[in-house]
Amino acid sequence: MTFTLLAITLLLGVTLCYVAVCAASPFGDCRRCRGMGHQLKTDRKGRLKRGKDCRRCHATGKRIRVGRWLYNRWARIYRAGTDTPRPEGSR
């Protein structure tokens, strides 16, 4: 029973930490270009030069975190479902 309780506590702690990270910093570095916005290439002499823009992040170098994406989706659905019409004359 203690191992189960420890596992649940650990999982809850990791989840709460991830929620805090998503709330504080909703965008992370792009995994494909590692936050640079483009790939690095080498020319024929071996020097580094700028490659093509990253298609995944559209050259911003940022991506939205999964937790923030899920929260945004939930909030959008919630707002669409609870949008009640206002009575006429009130504004």
mmCIF file of C-alpha atoms in Angstrom, residues 4 7 10 14 16-17 19-21 34-35 37-39 43-45 52-53 60 62 65-67 73 79 82 84:
data_model
loop_
_atom_site.group_PDB
_atom_site.id
_atom_site.type_symbol
_atom_site.label_atom_id
_atom_site.label_comp_id
_atom_site.label_asym_id
_atom_site.label_seq_id
_atom_site.Cartn_x
_atom_site.Cartn_y
_atom_site.Cartn_z
ATOM 1 C CA THR A 4 1.097 2.706 -4.366
ATOM 2 C CA ALA A 7 3.661 6.364 -6.783
ATOM 3 C CA LEU A 10 4.998 11.269 -7.190
ATOM 4 C CA VAL A 14 5.101 15.714 -11.550
ATOM 5 C CA LEU A 16 1.412 19.775 -10.879
ATOM 6 C CA CYS A 17 4.957 20.840 -11.790
ATOM 7 C CA VAL A 19 0.982 22.460 -15.090
ATOM 8 C CA ALA A 20 3.024 25.219 -13.445
ATOM 9 C CA VAL A 21 5.564 25.166 -16.286
ATOM 10 C CA ARG A 34 16.244 23.260 -31.329
ATOM 11 C CA GLY A 35 14.869 26.801 -31.025
ATOM 12 C CA GLY A 37 14.277 28.683 -36.406
ATOM 13 C CA HIS A 38 16.450 27.098 -39.084
ATOM 14 C CA GLN A 39 18.797 24.210 -39.687
ATOM 15 C CA ASP A 43 29.465 24.712 -47.119
ATOM 16 C CA ARG A 44 32.112 22.898 -49.144
ATOM 17 C CA LYS A 45 34.887 24.270 -46.954
ATOM 18 C CA LYS A 52 16.367 26.580 -44.734
ATOM 19 C CA ASP A 53 13.692 27.918 -42.394
ATOM 20 C CA THR A 60 10.018 31.213 -34.961
ATOM 21 C CA LYS A 62 9.061 28.141 -30.605
ATOM 22 C CA ARG A 65 3.579 22.888 -25.106
ATOM 23 C CA VAL A 66 1.199 19.915 -25.100
ATOM 24 C CA GLY A 67 -0.349 20.868 -21.746
ATOM 25 C CA ARG A 73 -8.625 23.452 -26.592
ATOM 26 C CA ARG A 79 -16.532 29.075 -24.008
ATOM 27 C CA THR A 82 -21.508 28.253 -22.281
ATOM 28 C CA THR A 84 -25.580 32.287 -23.518
#
